[in-house]
């Protein structure tokens, strides 16, 4: 698993910045961005999952979402 973390992803530039290093990782690894604010779990076209720190830490199946 490869992960990035960000307090907020309020701009397209910040989203690009957080995704950039994950896009360089071999596709066989799960890619996750953990953010510090509440947000629904999303997965983009590149397979990168964005999840809030709350869901990541408190949900038993957070790595399977």
mmCIF file of C-alpha atoms in Angstrom:
data_model
loop_
_atom_site.group_PDB
_atom_site.id
_atom_site.type_symbol
_atom_site.label_atom_id
_atom_site.label_comp_id
_atom_site.label_asym_id
_atom_site.label_seq_id
_atom_site.Cartn_x
_atom_site.Cartn_y
_atom_site.Cartn_z
ATOM 1 C CA UNK A 1 0.000 0.000 0.000
ATOM 2 C CA UNK A 2 1.181 3.492 -0.818
ATOM 3 C CA UNK A 3 -0.359 6.491 0.845
ATOM 4 C CA UNK A 4 -0.292 10.257 0.984
ATOM 5 C CA UNK A 5 -1.847 12.532 3.552
ATOM 6 C CA UNK A 6 -3.195 16.053 3.374
ATOM 7 C CA UNK A 7 -5.054 18.239 5.818
ATOM 8 C CA UNK A 8 -7.271 19.570 3.030
ATOM 9 C CA UNK A 9 -7.577 19.179 -0.703
ATOM 10 C CA UNK A 10 -9.290 22.468 -1.440
ATOM 11 C CA UNK A 11 -7.837 23.150 -4.874
ATOM 12 C CA UNK A 12 -7.148 21.316 -8.116
ATOM 13 C CA UNK A 13 -3.447 22.078 -7.637
ATOM 14 C CA UNK A 14 -3.407 20.380 -4.220
ATOM 15 C CA UNK A 15 -5.240 17.347 -5.606
ATOM 16 C CA UNK A 16 -2.682 17.092 -8.447
ATOM 17 C CA UNK A 17 0.175 17.395 -5.965
ATOM 18 C CA UNK A 18 -1.123 14.582 -3.755
ATOM 19 C CA UNK A 19 -1.896 12.280 -6.703
ATOM 20 C CA UNK A 20 1.414 12.819 -8.530
ATOM 21 C CA UNK A 21 3.616 10.533 -6.447
ATOM 22 C CA UNK A 22 0.940 7.844 -6.254
ATOM 23 C CA UNK A 23 0.616 7.750 -10.033
ATOM 24 C CA UNK A 24 4.307 6.782 -10.260
ATOM 25 C CA UNK A 25 3.743 3.626 -8.179
ATOM 26 C CA UNK A 26 3.288 0.209 -9.813
ATOM 27 C CA UNK A 27 -0.410 -0.536 -10.306
ATOM 28 C CA UNK A 28 -0.318 -3.618 -8.093
ATOM 29 C CA UNK A 29 -0.228 -1.432 -4.965
ATOM 30 C CA UNK A 30 -3.305 0.079 -3.316
ATOM 31 C CA UNK A 31 -3.134 3.874 -3.429
ATOM 32 C CA UNK A 32 -4.783 5.956 -0.691
ATOM 33 C CA UNK A 33 -4.928 9.652 0.167
ATOM 34 C CA UNK A 34 -5.952 10.293 3.776
ATOM 35 C CA UNK A 35 -7.368 13.755 4.426
ATOM 36 C CA UNK A 36 -7.932 15.525 7.739
ATOM 37 C CA UNK A 37 -11.523 16.553 7.166
ATOM 38 C CA UNK A 38 -14.742 14.593 6.848
ATOM 39 C CA UNK A 39 -15.398 13.523 3.309
ATOM 40 C CA UNK A 40 -17.092 10.606 1.558
ATOM 41 C CA UNK A 41 -14.807 7.789 0.439
ATOM 42 C CA UNK A 42 -14.071 8.195 -3.271
ATOM 43 C CA UNK A 43 -12.047 6.278 -5.844
ATOM 44 C CA UNK A 44 -10.917 7.980 -9.044
ATOM 45 C CA UNK A 45 -10.263 6.613 -12.546
ATOM 46 C CA UNK A 46 -6.637 5.851 -11.609
ATOM 47 C CA UNK A 47 -7.687 3.681 -8.664
ATOM 48 C CA UNK A 48 -6.657 6.216 -6.000
ATOM 49 C CA UNK A 49 -8.924 6.124 -2.940
ATOM 50 C CA UNK A 50 -9.492 9.314 -0.944
ATOM 51 C CA UNK A 51 -10.693 8.747 2.610
ATOM 52 C CA UNK A 52 -11.072 10.904 5.706
ATOM 53 C CA UNK A 53 -8.793 10.282 8.669
ATOM 54 C CA UNK A 54 -11.881 9.418 10.710
ATOM 55 C CA UNK A 55 -12.980 6.627 8.373
ATOM 56 C CA UNK A 56 -9.398 5.431 7.933
ATOM 57 C CA UNK A 57 -8.833 5.048 11.678
ATOM 58 C CA UNK A 58 -12.284 4.079 12.923
ATOM 59 C CA UNK A 59 -13.733 1.730 10.317
ATOM 60 C CA UNK A 60 -12.617 -1.877 10.620
ATOM 61 C CA UNK A 61 -12.648 -2.355 6.843
ATOM 62 C CA UNK A 62 -11.137 1.009 5.867
ATOM 63 C CA UNK A 63 -8.436 -0.560 3.685
ATOM 64 C CA UNK A 64 -11.085 -2.469 1.750
ATOM 65 C CA UNK A 65 -13.249 0.574 0.916
#
